[in-house]
Amino acid sequence: MKELFQLLKEGNKSALTAAIVNVLVSVIKGATYIFTGNVAMFAETLHSLGDAANQFFVFVGSALSKKRPTKRFPNGFGRVVNLVLLGAVLVVGIMAFETIKEGISHIFHPTESTGFVINLVVLAVCTILESFVLVKAMREITHDVGLESHGLNLFKDSIANFGKAKAATRLVFLEDSVATGGGLLAMIAIIISHYTPYHQAEGIASALIGIMMFIVVGKVFLDNAAGAIGESDEGMQVQIGQLVMSDPDVQDIQVIKVLKEGDFYHVDVEVELNPALTLSEVDDIKDRLEESILQVPHVVDVLVSFDEDDAIRNWEYGDGR
């Protein structure tokens, strides 16, 4: 139990913050829906409820993925976060289906909802709360890549570096982007429905919110299915390759593999050396390379092997010198 609490301290903070905010938001939206019967508010309630459950599981999964390797699982538990995310998207998928179904029902059988002002006020407050979580996720994305962005640069840099962020942070960013956009869409639909006889607008908004949720499901599923299977990271591969080639004794790289396990990386590299080097010198090079590679953020395991230089260049990304 003590180990579990210690691991939870290392869980993804954006996911925990998002889960807490979405619990609060879903309660507020749900109470408003009960009093007003607004179908767009129903869609937003299910959306926030699904996000809350989803992000809580993500927080727990990101924490458990930090567990140290054991004899039974020598490669660690990095892929736990991918497996949890695969399960979490099922929750969002079910909520998305119910949202679309209710929206379509309202399109064919439109009804006029009540509580125009309270609906707008609640949606505005909840959208502001969700936008704060979105900004936090943006900051975490830029932090993951070593940037300190502010203002409009924060938005631009978080979009540009989205693929380099942790899996849990990417999920929070996607879900709260949809939540913020969905809140604005629901507000527009309520205004249209109130000031015009076109009450189907709320149903259309509900269906569109559900479709956006399905897009998130698809994106998250594809990303984490690859992570659960085990995928290489070309960007990190180039970075580590250049680091290895910067060593004065390394002539070339025969093979380099960088396997991503959740938020962590396992590196396997085979380098070419001058065959005239002594065993002692080779051992010193091995220690030096392992030490430098392990200093790269999120690299937890390194295997360095050697071959004699064959005078044929294999490394294609520059030597880093």
mmCIF file of C-alpha atoms in Angstrom:
data_model
loop_
_atom_site.group_PDB
_atom_site.id
_atom_site.type_symbol
_atom_site.label_atom_id
_atom_site.label_comp_id
_atom_site.label_asym_id
_atom_site.label_seq_id
_atom_site.Cartn_x
_atom_site.Cartn_y
_atom_site.Cartn_z
ATOM 1 C CA MET A 1 0.000 0.000 0.000
ATOM 2 C CA LYS A 2 2.871 2.348 0.833
ATOM 3 C CA GLU A 3 4.395 1.670 -2.584
ATOM 4 C CA LEU A 4 1.052 2.420 -4.281
ATOM 5 C CA PHE A 5 0.747 5.828 -2.590
ATOM 6 C CA GLN A 6 4.348 6.583 -3.522
ATOM 7 C CA LEU A 7 3.623 5.704 -7.157
ATOM 8 C CA LEU A 8 0.455 7.827 -7.182
ATOM 9 C CA LYS A 9 2.580 10.849 -6.277
ATOM 10 C CA GLU A 10 4.362 10.352 -9.609
ATOM 11 C CA GLY A 11 1.160 10.107 -11.642
ATOM 12 C CA ASN A 12 0.370 12.550 -14.442
ATOM 13 C CA LYS A 13 -0.701 15.795 -12.747
ATOM 14 C CA SER A 14 -2.606 17.090 -15.776
ATOM 15 C CA ALA A 15 -4.767 13.946 -15.806
ATOM 16 C CA LEU A 16 -5.527 14.240 -12.072
ATOM 17 C CA THR A 17 -6.401 17.938 -12.368
ATOM 18 C CA ALA A 18 -8.586 17.232 -15.406
ATOM 19 C CA ALA A 19 -10.384 14.392 -13.590
ATOM 20 C CA ILE A 20 -11.206 16.574 -10.566
ATOM 21 C CA VAL A 21 -12.385 19.479 -12.713
ATOM 22 C CA ASN A 22 -14.525 17.223 -14.899
ATOM 23 C CA VAL A 23 -16.212 15.609 -11.871
ATOM 24 C CA LEU A 24 -17.198 19.077 -10.690
ATOM 25 C CA VAL A 25 -18.269 20.134 -14.183
ATOM 26 C CA SER A 26 -20.324 16.967 -14.811
ATOM 27 C CA VAL A 27 -22.225 17.418 -11.520
ATOM 28 C CA ILE A 28 -23.052 21.046 -12.397
ATOM 29 C CA LYS A 29 -24.092 20.175 -15.961
ATOM 30 C CA GLY A 30 -26.098 17.140 -14.843
ATOM 31 C CA ALA A 31 -28.068 19.163 -12.290
ATOM 32 C CA THR A 32 -28.744 21.819 -14.932
ATOM 33 C CA TYR A 33 -29.964 19.197 -17.420
ATOM 34 C CA ILE A 34 -32.385 17.758 -14.846
ATOM 35 C CA PHE A 35 -33.931 21.199 -14.285
ATOM 36 C CA THR A 36 -33.982 22.408 -17.919
ATOM 37 C CA GLY A 37 -34.181 19.272 -20.081
ATOM 38 C CA ASN A 38 -31.699 20.797 -22.548
ATOM 39 C CA VAL A 39 -30.334 18.047 -24.827
ATOM 40 C CA ALA A 40 -27.108 19.938 -25.552
ATOM 41 C CA MET A 41 -26.532 20.065 -21.789
ATOM 42 C CA PHE A 42 -27.194 16.307 -21.655
ATOM 43 C CA ALA A 43 -24.466 15.783 -24.254
ATOM 44 C CA GLU A 44 -22.066 17.946 -22.277
ATOM 45 C CA THR A 45 -22.902 16.102 -19.050
ATOM 46 C CA LEU A 46 -22.074 12.718 -20.571
ATOM 47 C CA HIS A 47 -18.966 14.175 -22.189
ATOM 48 C CA SER A 48 -17.628 15.570 -18.904
ATOM 49 C CA LEU A 49 -18.562 12.410 -16.990
ATOM 50 C CA GLY A 50 -16.741 10.246 -19.527
ATOM 51 C CA ASP A 51 -13.720 12.524 -19.448
ATOM 52 C CA ALA A 52 -13.612 12.427 -15.638
ATOM 53 C CA ALA A 53 -13.608 8.616 -15.504
ATOM 54 C CA ASN A 54 -11.184 8.420 -18.379
ATOM 55 C CA GLN A 55 -8.680 10.859 -16.925
ATOM 56 C CA PHE A 56 -8.801 9.267 -13.485
ATOM 57 C CA PHE A 57 -7.872 5.888 -15.015
ATOM 58 C CA VAL A 58 -5.134 7.626 -16.992
ATOM 59 C CA PHE A 59 -3.726 9.162 -13.804
ATOM 60 C CA VAL A 60 -3.644 5.767 -12.075
ATOM 61 C CA GLY A 61 -2.153 4.093 -15.169
ATOM 62 C CA SER A 62 0.565 6.728 -15.545
ATOM 63 C CA ALA A 63 1.461 6.237 -11.869
ATOM 64 C CA LEU A 64 1.611 2.417 -12.092
ATOM 65 C CA SER A 65 3.789 2.665 -15.208
ATOM 66 C CA LYS A 66 6.517 4.152 -12.964
ATOM 67 C CA LYS A 67 6.813 0.909 -10.971
ATOM 68 C CA ARG A 68 10.360 -0.438 -10.946
ATOM 69 C CA PRO A 69 11.158 -3.582 -13.010
ATOM 70 C CA THR A 70 10.853 -6.962 -11.293
ATOM 71 C CA LYS A 71 12.257 -10.413 -12.055
ATOM 72 C CA ARG A 72 8.971 -11.352 -13.685
ATOM 73 C CA PHE A 73 8.769 -8.091 -15.668
ATOM 74 C CA PRO A 74 12.400 -7.091 -16.321
ATOM 75 C CA ASN A 75 11.479 -4.408 -18.878
ATOM 76 C CA GLY A 76 9.358 -2.540 -16.344
ATOM 77 C CA PHE A 77 5.726 -1.457 -16.486
ATOM 78 C CA GLY A 78 5.923 1.393 -18.980
ATOM 79 C CA ARG A 79 3.251 -0.069 -21.254
ATOM 80 C CA VAL A 80 0.678 -0.129 -18.446
ATOM 81 C CA VAL A 81 -0.281 3.445 -19.336
ATOM 82 C CA ASN A 82 -0.959 2.380 -22.943
ATOM 83 C CA LEU A 83 -3.122 -0.548 -21.797
ATOM 84 C CA VAL A 84 -5.086 1.680 -19.411
ATOM 85 C CA LEU A 85 -5.641 4.238 -22.159
ATOM 86 C CA LEU A 86 -6.936 1.503 -24.486
ATOM 87 C CA GLY A 87 -9.477 0.599 -21.823
ATOM 88 C CA ALA A 88 -10.273 4.223 -21.095
ATOM 89 C CA VAL A 89 -11.269 4.990 -24.687
ATOM 90 C CA LEU A 90 -14.062 2.420 -24.351
ATOM 91 C CA VAL A 91 -15.658 4.661 -21.724
ATOM 92 C CA VAL A 92 -15.467 7.679 -24.038
ATOM 93 C CA GLY A 93 -16.756 5.572 -26.937
ATOM 94 C CA ILE A 94 -19.873 4.538 -25.001
ATOM 95 C CA MET A 95 -20.512 8.134 -23.926
ATOM 96 C CA ALA A 96 -20.016 9.316 -27.514
ATOM 97 C CA PHE A 97 -22.553 6.781 -28.794
ATOM 98 C CA GLU A 98 -25.166 7.851 -26.232
ATOM 99 C CA THR A 99 -24.515 11.511 -27.037
ATOM 100 C CA ILE A 100 -25.013 10.991 -30.775
ATOM 101 C CA LYS A 101 -28.114 8.829 -30.216
ATOM 102 C CA GLU A 102 -29.751 11.485 -28.026
ATOM 103 C CA GLY A 103 -28.806 14.208 -30.494
ATOM 104 C CA ILE A 104 -30.346 12.362 -33.457
ATOM 105 C CA SER A 105 -33.500 11.709 -31.428
ATOM 106 C CA HIS A 106 -33.797 15.434 -30.713
ATOM 107 C CA ILE A 107 -33.270 16.314 -34.389
ATOM 108 C CA PHE A 108 -36.262 14.185 -35.423
ATOM 109 C CA HIS A 109 -38.349 15.023 -32.351
ATOM 110 C CA PRO A 110 -37.298 18.554 -31.306
ATOM 111 C CA THR A 111 -38.578 20.007 -28.040
ATOM 112 C CA GLU A 112 -38.139 23.479 -26.602
ATOM 113 C CA SER A 113 -36.012 23.478 -23.469
ATOM 114 C CA THR A 114 -36.266 25.939 -20.582
ATOM 115 C CA GLY A 115 -33.735 27.841 -18.494
ATOM 116 C CA PHE A 116 -32.024 29.798 -21.277
ATOM 117 C CA VAL A 117 -29.997 32.017 -18.943
ATOM 118 C CA ILE A 118 -28.960 29.281 -16.507
ATOM 119 C CA ASN A 119 -27.895 27.018 -19.386
ATOM 120 C CA LEU A 120 -25.671 29.721 -20.853
ATOM 121 C CA VAL A 121 -24.184 30.698 -17.492
ATOM 122 C CA VAL A 122 -23.433 27.076 -16.530
ATOM 123 C CA LEU A 123 -21.889 26.279 -19.904
ATOM 124 C CA ALA A 124 -19.804 29.452 -19.828
ATOM 125 C CA VAL A 125 -18.450 28.712 -16.335
ATOM 126 C CA CYS A 126 -17.740 25.065 -17.162
ATOM 127 C CA THR A 127 -16.062 25.960 -20.446
ATOM 128 C CA ILE A 128 -13.789 28.405 -18.622
ATOM 129 C CA LEU A 129 -12.869 25.706 -16.076
ATOM 130 C CA GLU A 130 -12.096 23.226 -18.865
ATOM 131 C CA SER A 131 -10.034 25.824 -20.713
ATOM 132 C CA PHE A 132 -7.819 26.172 -17.613
ATOM 133 C CA VAL A 133 -7.161 22.414 -17.720
ATOM 134 C CA LEU A 134 -6.433 22.688 -21.453
ATOM 135 C CA VAL A 135 -3.866 25.420 -20.807
ATOM 136 C CA LYS A 136 -2.268 23.248 -18.093
ATOM 137 C CA ALA A 137 -1.985 20.376 -20.587
ATOM 138 C CA MET A 138 -0.422 22.771 -23.127
ATOM 139 C CA ARG A 139 2.144 23.852 -20.540
ATOM 140 C CA GLU A 140 2.962 20.219 -19.769
ATOM 141 C CA ILE A 141 3.454 19.458 -23.480
ATOM 142 C CA THR A 142 5.905 22.331 -23.885
ATOM 143 C CA HIS A 143 7.611 21.362 -20.620
ATOM 144 C CA ASP A 144 8.095 17.801 -21.890
ATOM 145 C CA VAL A 145 10.079 19.136 -24.865
ATOM 146 C CA GLY A 146 12.062 21.686 -22.846
ATOM 147 C CA LEU A 147 10.206 24.860 -23.902
ATOM 148 C CA GLU A 148 8.961 27.715 -21.732
ATOM 149 C CA SER A 149 6.197 29.152 -23.911
ATOM 150 C CA HIS A 150 3.686 31.872 -23.064
ATOM 151 C CA GLY A 151 0.681 33.544 -24.700
ATOM 152 C CA LEU A 152 0.008 32.632 -28.311
ATOM 153 C CA ASN A 153 3.357 30.805 -28.482
ATOM 154 C CA LEU A 154 2.034 28.337 -25.905
ATOM 155 C CA PHE A 155 -0.823 27.383 -28.229
ATOM 156 C CA LYS A 156 1.450 27.170 -31.280
ATOM 157 C CA ASP A 157 4.245 25.219 -29.559
ATOM 158 C CA SER A 158 1.873 22.746 -27.893
ATOM 159 C CA ILE A 159 0.276 21.920 -31.248
ATOM 160 C CA ALA A 160 3.677 21.608 -32.967
ATOM 161 C CA ASN A 161 5.074 19.295 -30.259
ATOM 162 C CA PHE A 162 1.898 17.341 -29.507
ATOM 163 C CA GLY A 163 3.376 14.058 -30.767
ATOM 164 C CA LYS A 164 6.402 14.344 -28.450
ATOM 165 C CA ALA A 165 4.382 14.666 -25.247
ATOM 166 C CA LYS A 166 3.578 11.858 -22.821
ATOM 167 C CA ALA A 167 0.623 9.649 -23.754
ATOM 168 C CA ALA A 168 -1.423 10.752 -20.727
ATOM 169 C CA THR A 169 -0.812 14.442 -21.453
ATOM 170 C CA ARG A 170 -1.820 13.978 -25.100
ATOM 171 C CA LEU A 171 -5.102 12.405 -23.987
ATOM 172 C CA VAL A 172 -5.883 15.283 -21.617
ATOM 173 C CA PHE A 173 -5.063 17.803 -24.346
ATOM 174 C CA LEU A 174 -7.347 16.089 -26.874
ATOM 175 C CA GLU A 175 -10.245 15.577 -24.480
ATOM 176 C CA ASP A 176 -10.197 19.112 -23.099
ATOM 177 C CA SER A 177 -9.833 20.600 -26.576
ATOM 178 C CA VAL A 178 -13.058 18.794 -27.481
ATOM 179 C CA ALA A 179 -14.618 19.758 -24.122
ATOM 180 C CA THR A 180 -13.842 23.443 -24.617
ATOM 181 C CA GLY A 181 -14.975 23.387 -28.250
ATOM 182 C CA GLY A 182 -18.055 21.363 -27.329
ATOM 183 C CA GLY A 183 -19.030 23.866 -24.643
ATOM 184 C CA LEU A 184 -18.844 26.732 -27.127
ATOM 185 C CA LEU A 185 -20.829 24.714 -29.681
ATOM 186 C CA ALA A 186 -23.536 23.922 -27.114
ATOM 187 C CA MET A 187 -23.806 27.615 -26.174
ATOM 188 C CA ILE A 188 -24.269 28.588 -29.836
ATOM 189 C CA ALA A 189 -26.945 25.899 -30.255
ATOM 190 C CA ILE A 190 -28.849 27.095 -27.175
ATOM 191 C CA ILE A 191 -28.830 30.692 -28.435
ATOM 192 C CA ILE A 192 -30.093 29.593 -31.883
ATOM 193 C CA SER A 193 -32.805 27.422 -30.331
ATOM 194 C CA HIS A 194 -33.946 30.237 -28.010
ATOM 195 C CA TYR A 195 -34.125 33.065 -30.538
ATOM 196 C CA THR A 196 -35.372 31.060 -33.547
ATOM 197 C CA PRO A 197 -37.921 28.264 -34.026
ATOM 198 C CA TYR A 198 -35.071 25.962 -35.094
ATOM 199 C CA HIS A 199 -34.986 23.768 -31.953
ATOM 200 C CA GLN A 200 -33.148 21.019 -33.829
ATOM 201 C CA ALA A 201 -29.953 23.070 -33.287
ATOM 202 C CA GLU A 202 -29.477 21.510 -29.844
ATOM 203 C CA GLY A 203 -29.737 18.003 -31.305
ATOM 204 C CA ILE A 204 -27.244 18.840 -34.042
ATOM 205 C CA ALA A 205 -24.837 20.227 -31.432
ATOM 206 C CA SER A 206 -25.214 17.051 -29.365
ATOM 207 C CA ALA A 207 -24.493 14.844 -32.393
ATOM 208 C CA LEU A 208 -21.459 16.952 -33.368
ATOM 209 C CA ILE A 209 -20.067 16.764 -29.824
ATOM 210 C CA GLY A 210 -20.460 12.959 -29.958
ATOM 211 C CA ILE A 211 -18.654 12.814 -33.306
ATOM 212 C CA MET A 212 -15.773 14.880 -31.894
ATOM 213 C CA MET A 213 -15.586 12.456 -28.985
ATOM 214 C CA PHE A 214 -15.359 9.537 -31.455
ATOM 215 C CA ILE A 215 -12.481 11.290 -33.252
ATOM 216 C CA VAL A 216 -10.617 11.472 -29.917
ATOM 217 C CA VAL A 217 -11.376 7.768 -29.336
ATOM 218 C CA GLY A 218 -9.912 6.861 -32.730
ATOM 219 C CA LYS A 219 -6.769 8.948 -32.273
ATOM 220 C CA VAL A 220 -6.085 7.721 -28.744
ATOM 221 C CA PHE A 221 -6.783 4.096 -29.698
ATOM 222 C CA LEU A 222 -4.349 4.118 -32.637
ATOM 223 C CA ASP A 223 -1.596 5.848 -30.645
ATOM 224 C CA ASN A 224 -1.838 3.512 -27.657
ATOM 225 C CA ALA A 225 -2.337 0.316 -29.656
ATOM 226 C CA ALA A 226 1.072 1.033 -31.200
ATOM 227 C CA GLY A 227 2.494 1.793 -27.755
ATOM 228 C CA ALA A 228 1.095 -1.415 -26.245
ATOM 229 C CA ILE A 229 2.641 -3.489 -29.041
ATOM 230 C CA GLY A 230 5.928 -1.633 -28.731
ATOM 231 C CA GLU A 231 7.033 1.030 -31.207
ATOM 232 C CA SER A 232 10.321 2.681 -32.075
ATOM 233 C CA ASP A 233 10.821 6.428 -31.720
ATOM 234 C CA GLU A 234 12.642 7.813 -34.749
ATOM 235 C CA GLY A 235 13.189 11.261 -33.229
ATOM 236 C CA MET A 236 14.824 9.814 -30.122
ATOM 237 C CA GLN A 237 16.745 7.370 -32.320
ATOM 238 C CA VAL A 238 18.304 10.261 -34.254
ATOM 239 C CA GLN A 239 19.083 12.160 -31.047
ATOM 240 C CA ILE A 240 20.828 9.205 -29.417
ATOM 241 C CA GLY A 241 22.583 8.273 -32.672
ATOM 242 C CA GLN A 242 24.091 11.737 -32.921
ATOM 243 C CA LEU A 243 25.122 11.542 -29.272
ATOM 244 C CA VAL A 244 26.857 8.199 -29.863
ATOM 245 C CA MET A 245 28.594 9.423 -33.020
ATOM 246 C CA SER A 246 29.941 12.433 -31.138
ATOM 247 C CA ASP A 247 32.199 10.081 -29.163
ATOM 248 C CA PRO A 248 35.726 10.350 -30.628
ATOM 249 C CA ASP A 249 36.281 6.575 -30.625
ATOM 250 C CA VAL A 250 33.055 5.610 -32.428
ATOM 251 C CA GLN A 251 33.600 5.090 -36.164
ATOM 252 C CA ASP A 252 30.031 4.185 -37.179
ATOM 253 C CA ILE A 253 26.709 2.780 -35.952
ATOM 254 C CA GLN A 254 25.699 -0.627 -37.270
ATOM 255 C CA VAL A 255 22.317 -0.889 -35.544
ATOM 256 C CA ILE A 256 20.351 1.401 -33.265
ATOM 257 C CA LYS A 257 16.954 0.597 -31.756
ATOM 258 C CA VAL A 258 14.966 2.837 -29.436
ATOM 259 C CA LEU A 259 11.884 1.093 -28.051
ATOM 260 C CA LYS A 260 9.287 3.226 -26.301
ATOM 261 C CA GLU A 261 7.671 1.677 -23.227
ATOM 262 C CA GLY A 262 5.003 4.113 -22.036
ATOM 263 C CA ASP A 263 6.926 7.271 -21.145
ATOM 264 C CA PHE A 264 10.302 5.492 -21.062
ATOM 265 C CA TYR A 265 12.883 4.405 -23.640
ATOM 266 C CA HIS A 266 15.034 1.281 -23.988
ATOM 267 C CA VAL A 267 18.096 1.717 -26.185
ATOM 268 C CA ASP A 268 20.022 -0.995 -28.049
ATOM 269 C CA VAL A 269 22.982 0.225 -30.100
ATOM 270 C CA GLU A 270 25.790 -1.583 -31.925
ATOM 271 C CA VAL A 271 28.765 0.607 -32.802
ATOM 272 C CA GLU A 272 31.888 0.088 -34.902
ATOM 273 C CA LEU A 273 35.314 0.633 -33.348
ATOM 274 C CA ASN A 274 38.910 0.514 -34.486
ATOM 275 C CA PRO A 275 39.934 -3.197 -34.221
ATOM 276 C CA ALA A 276 43.324 -2.123 -32.830
ATOM 277 C CA LEU A 277 41.757 -0.980 -29.541
ATOM 278 C CA THR A 278 42.478 -3.057 -26.449
ATOM 279 C CA LEU A 279 39.771 -4.776 -24.395
ATOM 280 C CA SER A 280 40.348 -2.287 -21.593
ATOM 281 C CA GLU A 281 39.853 0.647 -23.962
ATOM 282 C CA VAL A 282 36.677 -0.913 -25.378
ATOM 283 C CA ASP A 283 35.332 -1.386 -21.839
ATOM 284 C CA ASP A 284 35.985 2.290 -21.067
ATOM 285 C CA ILE A 285 34.140 3.311 -24.252
ATOM 286 C CA LYS A 286 31.186 1.109 -23.286
ATOM 287 C CA ASP A 287 30.936 2.701 -19.832
ATOM 288 C CA ARG A 288 31.249 6.177 -21.327
ATOM 289 C CA LEU A 289 28.516 5.603 -23.928
ATOM 290 C CA GLU A 290 26.098 4.043 -21.433
ATOM 291 C CA GLU A 291 26.584 6.897 -19.000
ATOM 292 C CA SER A 292 25.984 9.587 -21.634
ATOM 293 C CA ILE A 293 22.902 7.838 -23.103
ATOM 294 C CA LEU A 294 21.351 7.319 -19.675
ATOM 295 C CA GLN A 295 21.530 11.090 -19.136
ATOM 296 C CA VAL A 296 18.987 11.562 -21.951
ATOM 297 C CA PRO A 297 15.576 12.218 -20.313
ATOM 298 C CA HIS A 298 13.336 9.129 -19.913
ATOM 299 C CA VAL A 299 16.002 6.626 -21.057
ATOM 300 C CA VAL A 300 16.016 3.837 -18.448
ATOM 301 C CA ASP A 301 17.912 1.001 -20.096
ATOM 302 C CA VAL A 302 20.930 0.863 -22.459
ATOM 303 C CA LEU A 303 22.618 -2.049 -24.198
ATOM 304 C CA VAL A 304 25.845 -1.227 -26.064
ATOM 305 C CA SER A 305 27.590 -3.825 -28.266
ATOM 306 C CA PHE A 306 30.562 -3.564 -30.633
ATOM 307 C CA ASP A 307 31.825 -4.634 -34.040
ATOM 308 C CA GLU A 308 35.014 -3.837 -35.913
ATOM 309 C CA ASP A 309 34.993 -0.938 -38.342
ATOM 310 C CA ASP A 310 34.238 -2.131 -41.905
ATOM 311 C CA ALA A 311 34.987 1.276 -43.531
ATOM 312 C CA ILE A 312 31.381 1.436 -44.858
ATOM 313 C CA ARG A 313 29.241 4.239 -43.486
ATOM 314 C CA ASN A 314 25.860 3.031 -42.155
ATOM 315 C CA TRP A 315 24.772 6.018 -40.042
ATOM 316 C CA GLU A 316 22.706 8.349 -42.229
ATOM 317 C CA TYR A 317 21.903 11.334 -40.001
ATOM 318 C CA GLY A 318 25.279 13.009 -39.640
ATOM 319 C CA ASP A 319 27.984 12.161 -37.152
ATOM 320 C CA GLY A 320 27.249 14.888 -34.592
ATOM 321 C CA ARG A 321 30.851 16.085 -34.661
#
